[in-house]
XYZ file of N, CA and C in Angstrom:
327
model
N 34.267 -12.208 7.854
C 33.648 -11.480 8.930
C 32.839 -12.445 9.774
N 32.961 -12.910 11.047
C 32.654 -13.322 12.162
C 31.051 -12.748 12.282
N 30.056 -14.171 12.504
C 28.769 -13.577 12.943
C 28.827 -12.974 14.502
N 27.931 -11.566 14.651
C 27.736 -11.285 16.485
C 26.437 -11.392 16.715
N 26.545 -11.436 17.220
C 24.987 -11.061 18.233
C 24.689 -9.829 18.572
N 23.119 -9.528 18.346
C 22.874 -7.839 18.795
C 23.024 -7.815 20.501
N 23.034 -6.768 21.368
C 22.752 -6.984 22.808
C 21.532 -7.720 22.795
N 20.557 -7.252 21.816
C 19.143 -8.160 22.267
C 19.135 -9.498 22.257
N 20.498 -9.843 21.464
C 19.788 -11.375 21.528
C 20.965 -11.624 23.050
N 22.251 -11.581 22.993
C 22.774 -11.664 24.025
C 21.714 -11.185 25.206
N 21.005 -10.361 25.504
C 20.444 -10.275 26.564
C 19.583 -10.984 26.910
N 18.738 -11.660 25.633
C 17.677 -12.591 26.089
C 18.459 -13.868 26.675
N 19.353 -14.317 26.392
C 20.518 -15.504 26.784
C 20.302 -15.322 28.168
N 19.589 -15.926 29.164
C 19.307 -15.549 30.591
C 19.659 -16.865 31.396
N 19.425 -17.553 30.619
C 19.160 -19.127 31.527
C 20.020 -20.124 30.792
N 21.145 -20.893 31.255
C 21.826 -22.190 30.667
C 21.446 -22.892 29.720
N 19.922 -23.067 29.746
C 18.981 -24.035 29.228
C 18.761 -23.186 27.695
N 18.783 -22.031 27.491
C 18.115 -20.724 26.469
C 18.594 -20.948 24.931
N 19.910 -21.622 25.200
C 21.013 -21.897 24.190
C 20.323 -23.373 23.605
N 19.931 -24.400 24.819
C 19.452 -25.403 23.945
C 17.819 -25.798 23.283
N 17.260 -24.636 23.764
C 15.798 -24.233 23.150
C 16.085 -24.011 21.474
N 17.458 -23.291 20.958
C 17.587 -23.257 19.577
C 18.720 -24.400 18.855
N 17.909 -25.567 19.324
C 18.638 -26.693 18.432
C 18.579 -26.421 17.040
N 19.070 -27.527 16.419
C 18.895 -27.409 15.304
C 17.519 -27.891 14.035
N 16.682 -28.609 14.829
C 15.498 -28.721 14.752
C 14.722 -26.982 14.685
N 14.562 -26.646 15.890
C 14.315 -24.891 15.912
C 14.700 -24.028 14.594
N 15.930 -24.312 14.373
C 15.906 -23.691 13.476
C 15.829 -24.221 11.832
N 16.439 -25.604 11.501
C 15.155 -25.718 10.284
C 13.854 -25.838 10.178
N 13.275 -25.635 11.055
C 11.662 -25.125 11.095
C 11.470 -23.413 10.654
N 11.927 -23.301 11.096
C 12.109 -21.551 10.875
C 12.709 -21.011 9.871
N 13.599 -21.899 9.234
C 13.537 -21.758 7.826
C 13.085 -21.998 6.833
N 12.286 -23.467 6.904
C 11.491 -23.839 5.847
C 9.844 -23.052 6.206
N 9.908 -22.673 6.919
C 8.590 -21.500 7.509
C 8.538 -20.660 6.828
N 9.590 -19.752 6.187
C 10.287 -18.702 5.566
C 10.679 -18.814 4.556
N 11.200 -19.846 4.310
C 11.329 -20.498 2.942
C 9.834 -20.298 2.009
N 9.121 -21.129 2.739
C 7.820 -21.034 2.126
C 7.116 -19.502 1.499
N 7.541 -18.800 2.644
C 6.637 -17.407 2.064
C 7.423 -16.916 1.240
N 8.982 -16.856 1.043
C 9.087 -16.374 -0.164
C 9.031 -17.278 -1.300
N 8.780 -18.674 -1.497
C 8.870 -19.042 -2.702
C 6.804 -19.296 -2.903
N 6.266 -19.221 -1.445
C 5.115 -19.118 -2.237
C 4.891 -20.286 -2.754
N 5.286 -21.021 -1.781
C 4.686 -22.648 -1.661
C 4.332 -23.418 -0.068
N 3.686 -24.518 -0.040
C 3.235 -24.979 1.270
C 4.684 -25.532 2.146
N 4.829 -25.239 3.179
C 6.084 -25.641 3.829
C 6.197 -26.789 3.996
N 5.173 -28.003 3.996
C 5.192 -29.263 3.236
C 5.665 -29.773 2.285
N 5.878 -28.513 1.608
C 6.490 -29.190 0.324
C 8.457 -28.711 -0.120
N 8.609 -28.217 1.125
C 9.791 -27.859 1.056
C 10.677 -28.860 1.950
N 11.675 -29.999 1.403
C 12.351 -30.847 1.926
C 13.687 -29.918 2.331
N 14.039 -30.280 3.893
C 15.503 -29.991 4.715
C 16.716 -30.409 3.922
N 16.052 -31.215 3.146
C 17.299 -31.761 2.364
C 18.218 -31.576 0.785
N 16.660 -30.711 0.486
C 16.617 -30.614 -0.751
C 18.082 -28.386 -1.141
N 18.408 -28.815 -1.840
C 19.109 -27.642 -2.232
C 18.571 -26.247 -2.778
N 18.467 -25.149 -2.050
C 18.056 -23.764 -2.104
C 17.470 -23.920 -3.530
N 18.571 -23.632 -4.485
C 19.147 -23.475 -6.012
C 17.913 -24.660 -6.609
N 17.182 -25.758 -6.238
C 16.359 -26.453 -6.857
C 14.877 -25.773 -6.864
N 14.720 -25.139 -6.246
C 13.748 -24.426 -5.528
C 13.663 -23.205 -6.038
N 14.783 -22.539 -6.537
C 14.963 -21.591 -7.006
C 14.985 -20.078 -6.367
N 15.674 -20.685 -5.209
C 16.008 -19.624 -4.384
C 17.027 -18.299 -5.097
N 16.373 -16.972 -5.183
C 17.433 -16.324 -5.606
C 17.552 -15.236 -4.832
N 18.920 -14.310 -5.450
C 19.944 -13.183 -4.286
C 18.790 -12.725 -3.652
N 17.628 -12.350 -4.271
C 16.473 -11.247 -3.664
C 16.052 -12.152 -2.560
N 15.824 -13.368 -2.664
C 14.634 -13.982 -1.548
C 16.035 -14.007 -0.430
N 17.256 -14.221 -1.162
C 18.030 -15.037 0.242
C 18.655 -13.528 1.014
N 18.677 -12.574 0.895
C 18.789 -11.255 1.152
C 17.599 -10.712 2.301
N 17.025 -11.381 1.481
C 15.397 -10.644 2.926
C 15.573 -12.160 3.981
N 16.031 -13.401 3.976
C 16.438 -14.166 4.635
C 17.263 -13.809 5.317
N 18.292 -13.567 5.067
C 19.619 -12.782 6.093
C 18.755 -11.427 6.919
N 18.024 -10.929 6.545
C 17.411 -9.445 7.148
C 16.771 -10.480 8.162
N 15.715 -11.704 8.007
C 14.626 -11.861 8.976
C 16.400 -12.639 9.992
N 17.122 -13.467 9.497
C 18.237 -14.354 10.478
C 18.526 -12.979 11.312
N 18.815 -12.036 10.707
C 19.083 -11.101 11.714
C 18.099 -10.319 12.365
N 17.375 -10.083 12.220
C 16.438 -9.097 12.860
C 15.687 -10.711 14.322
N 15.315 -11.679 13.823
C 15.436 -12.986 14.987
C 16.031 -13.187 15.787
N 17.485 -13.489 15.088
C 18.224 -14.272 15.962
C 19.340 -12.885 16.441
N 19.929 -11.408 15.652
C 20.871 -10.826 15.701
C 21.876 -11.466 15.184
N 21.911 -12.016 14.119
C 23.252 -13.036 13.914
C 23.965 -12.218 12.604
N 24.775 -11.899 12.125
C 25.102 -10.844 10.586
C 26.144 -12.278 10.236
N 25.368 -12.552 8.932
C 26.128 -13.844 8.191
C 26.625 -13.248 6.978
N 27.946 -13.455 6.291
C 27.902 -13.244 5.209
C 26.966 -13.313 4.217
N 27.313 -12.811 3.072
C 25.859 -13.177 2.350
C 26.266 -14.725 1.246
N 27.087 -14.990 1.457
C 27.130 -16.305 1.163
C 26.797 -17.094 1.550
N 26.092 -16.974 2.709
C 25.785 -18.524 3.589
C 24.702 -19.264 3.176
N 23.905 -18.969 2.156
C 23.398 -19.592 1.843
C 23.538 -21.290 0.528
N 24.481 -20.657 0.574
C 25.221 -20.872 -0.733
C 26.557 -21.705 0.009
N 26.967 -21.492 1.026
C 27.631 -22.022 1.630
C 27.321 -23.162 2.535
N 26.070 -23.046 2.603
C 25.069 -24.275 3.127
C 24.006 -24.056 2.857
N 24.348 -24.866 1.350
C 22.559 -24.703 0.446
C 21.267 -25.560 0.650
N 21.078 -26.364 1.903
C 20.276 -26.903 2.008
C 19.597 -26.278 3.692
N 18.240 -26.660 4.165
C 17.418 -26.620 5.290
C 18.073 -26.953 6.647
N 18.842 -28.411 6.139
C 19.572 -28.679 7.520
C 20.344 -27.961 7.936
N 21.572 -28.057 6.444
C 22.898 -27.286 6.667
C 22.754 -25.985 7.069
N 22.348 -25.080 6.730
C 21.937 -23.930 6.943
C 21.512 -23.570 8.384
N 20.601 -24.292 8.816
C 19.811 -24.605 10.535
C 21.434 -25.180 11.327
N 22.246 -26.127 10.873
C 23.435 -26.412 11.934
C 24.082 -25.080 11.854
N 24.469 -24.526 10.840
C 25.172 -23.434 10.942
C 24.803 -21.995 11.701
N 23.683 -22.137 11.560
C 23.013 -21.443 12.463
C 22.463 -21.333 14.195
N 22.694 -22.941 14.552
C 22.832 -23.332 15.656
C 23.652 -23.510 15.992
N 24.947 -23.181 15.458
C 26.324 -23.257 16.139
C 27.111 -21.168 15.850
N 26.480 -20.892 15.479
C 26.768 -19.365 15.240
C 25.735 -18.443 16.281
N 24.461 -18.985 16.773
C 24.266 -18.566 17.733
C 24.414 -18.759 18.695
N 24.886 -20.320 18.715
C 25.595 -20.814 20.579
C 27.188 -20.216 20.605
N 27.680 -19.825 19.917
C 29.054 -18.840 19.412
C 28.825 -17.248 20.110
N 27.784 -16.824 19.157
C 27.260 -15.359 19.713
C 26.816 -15.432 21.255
N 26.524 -16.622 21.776
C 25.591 -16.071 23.250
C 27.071 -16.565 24.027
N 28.016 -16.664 23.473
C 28.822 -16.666 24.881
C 29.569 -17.972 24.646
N 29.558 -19.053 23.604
C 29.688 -20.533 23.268
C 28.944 -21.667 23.752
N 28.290 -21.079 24.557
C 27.461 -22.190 25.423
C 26.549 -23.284 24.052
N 27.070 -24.218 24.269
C 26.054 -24.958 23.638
C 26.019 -26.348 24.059
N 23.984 -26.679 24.001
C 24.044 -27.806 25.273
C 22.924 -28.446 24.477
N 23.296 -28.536 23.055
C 22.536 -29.064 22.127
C 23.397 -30.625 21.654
Protein backbone atom coordinates (compact mmCIF):
# COMPACT_ATOMS: atom_id res chain seq x y z
CA UNK A 1 0.00 0.00 0.00
CA UNK A 2 1.37 3.33 -1.37
CA UNK A 3 1.83 6.28 1.25
CA UNK A 4 -0.91 9.54 0.43
CA UNK A 5 -1.17 12.55 1.66
CA UNK A 6 -4.24 14.00 3.57
CA UNK A 7 -5.73 17.22 1.51
CA UNK A 8 -4.17 19.01 4.51
CA UNK A 9 -0.94 18.30 3.88
CA UNK A 10 -1.34 18.56 0.00
CA UNK A 11 -2.91 21.86 0.65
CA UNK A 12 -0.31 23.31 2.74
CA UNK A 13 2.18 22.41 -0.42
CA UNK A 14 1.71 26.19 -1.65
CA UNK A 15 5.08 27.31 -2.67
CA UNK A 16 8.00 25.29 -4.83
CA UNK A 17 10.30 25.97 -2.03
CA UNK A 18 7.58 24.01 0.80
CA UNK A 19 8.85 20.56 -0.41
CA UNK A 20 12.47 21.57 0.39
CA UNK A 21 11.77 23.00 3.97
CA UNK A 22 11.24 19.00 4.76
CA UNK A 23 14.71 17.73 4.00
CA UNK A 24 15.91 15.13 5.47
CA UNK A 25 17.59 16.81 8.28
CA UNK A 26 13.74 18.13 9.21
CA UNK A 27 12.82 15.14 9.54
CA UNK A 28 15.41 13.19 11.63
CA UNK A 29 15.00 15.86 14.06
CA UNK A 30 11.49 15.13 14.43
CA UNK A 31 12.06 11.85 15.01
CA UNK A 32 14.62 11.65 17.43
CA UNK A 33 12.30 14.51 19.20
CA UNK A 34 9.72 11.72 19.43
CA UNK A 35 11.83 9.14 19.80
CA UNK A 36 12.80 10.61 22.98
CA UNK A 37 9.35 10.97 24.58
CA UNK A 38 8.48 7.65 24.07
CA UNK A 39 11.54 5.96 25.25
CA UNK A 40 11.87 8.56 27.98
CA UNK A 41 15.29 9.56 27.40
CA UNK A 42 17.22 12.96 26.48
CA UNK A 43 17.20 13.38 22.62
CA UNK A 44 20.93 13.72 23.06
CA UNK A 45 21.23 10.61 23.71
CA UNK A 46 19.50 9.14 20.87
CA UNK A 47 22.07 8.56 17.82
CA UNK A 48 20.49 8.86 13.83
CA UNK A 49 22.46 6.05 13.45
CA UNK A 50 21.90 3.87 15.98
CA UNK A 51 19.00 0.96 15.33
CA UNK A 52 15.27 1.38 16.76
CA UNK A 53 15.53 -2.42 18.18
CA UNK A 54 18.84 -1.21 20.39
CA UNK A 55 16.86 1.24 22.06
CA UNK A 56 14.21 -0.89 22.42
CA UNK A 57 11.76 0.43 20.40
CA UNK A 58 8.59 -1.66 20.52
CA UNK A 59 5.06 -2.34 18.28
CA UNK A 60 3.37 0.05 21.03
CA UNK A 61 5.87 3.06 20.83
CA UNK A 62 6.31 2.57 16.90
CA UNK A 63 2.38 2.54 16.41
CA UNK A 64 1.79 5.93 18.21
CA UNK A 65 4.87 6.97 15.80
CA UNK A 66 2.99 6.14 12.65
CA UNK A 67 -0.26 8.02 14.37
CA UNK A 68 2.06 11.33 15.14
CA UNK A 69 3.94 10.60 10.97
CA UNK A 70 0.46 10.83 10.13
CA UNK A 71 -1.46 13.15 11.93
CA UNK A 72 2.10 15.76 10.85
CA UNK A 73 2.96 15.00 7.84
CA UNK A 74 -0.62 12.94 6.45
CA UNK A 75 1.63 10.28 5.20
CA UNK A 76 -0.14 6.34 6.00
CA UNK A 77 3.11 4.05 6.05
CA UNK A 78 2.86 0.56 6.44
CA UNK A 79 3.44 -0.53 9.73
CA UNK A 80 6.60 -1.98 8.87
CA UNK A 81 8.50 0.94 8.18
CA UNK A 82 10.04 1.04 10.91
CA UNK A 83 11.56 -2.00 10.72
CA UNK A 84 12.09 -1.44 7.24
CA UNK A 85 14.29 1.46 8.05
CA UNK A 86 15.37 0.83 11.53
CA UNK A 87 17.48 3.61 12.09
CA UNK A 88 16.91 7.91 12.54
CA UNK A 89 18.38 8.59 9.18
CA UNK A 90 16.85 5.83 7.25
CA UNK A 91 13.60 6.35 8.42
CA UNK A 92 13.86 10.54 7.95
CA UNK A 93 15.08 9.66 3.94
CA UNK A 94 12.17 7.60 3.62
CA UNK A 95 10.15 9.93 4.81
CA UNK A 96 11.50 12.75 2.80
CA UNK A 97 11.03 11.07 -0.26
CA UNK A 98 7.32 9.77 0.55
CA UNK A 99 6.35 13.19 1.26
CA UNK A 100 7.97 14.86 -1.82
CA UNK A 101 5.91 11.72 -3.58
CA UNK A 102 2.60 12.74 -1.73
CA UNK A 103 2.87 16.62 -2.55
CA UNK A 104 2.90 16.07 -6.18
CA UNK A 105 6.89 14.57 -6.59
CA UNK A 106 8.36 17.75 -6.33
CA UNK A 107 11.50 17.38 -4.64
CA UNK A 108 14.20 20.11 -4.45
CA UNK A 109 16.09 18.58 -1.65
Amino acid sequence: MAPVASSAVAGAIASPGAVAEHDARYFRNWLITRLSEYLQRPAEEIGSRTPFAEYGLDSVAALSLYGDIEEEFGLYLEPTVAWDHPTADALARHLRDEFAKACGGRREV
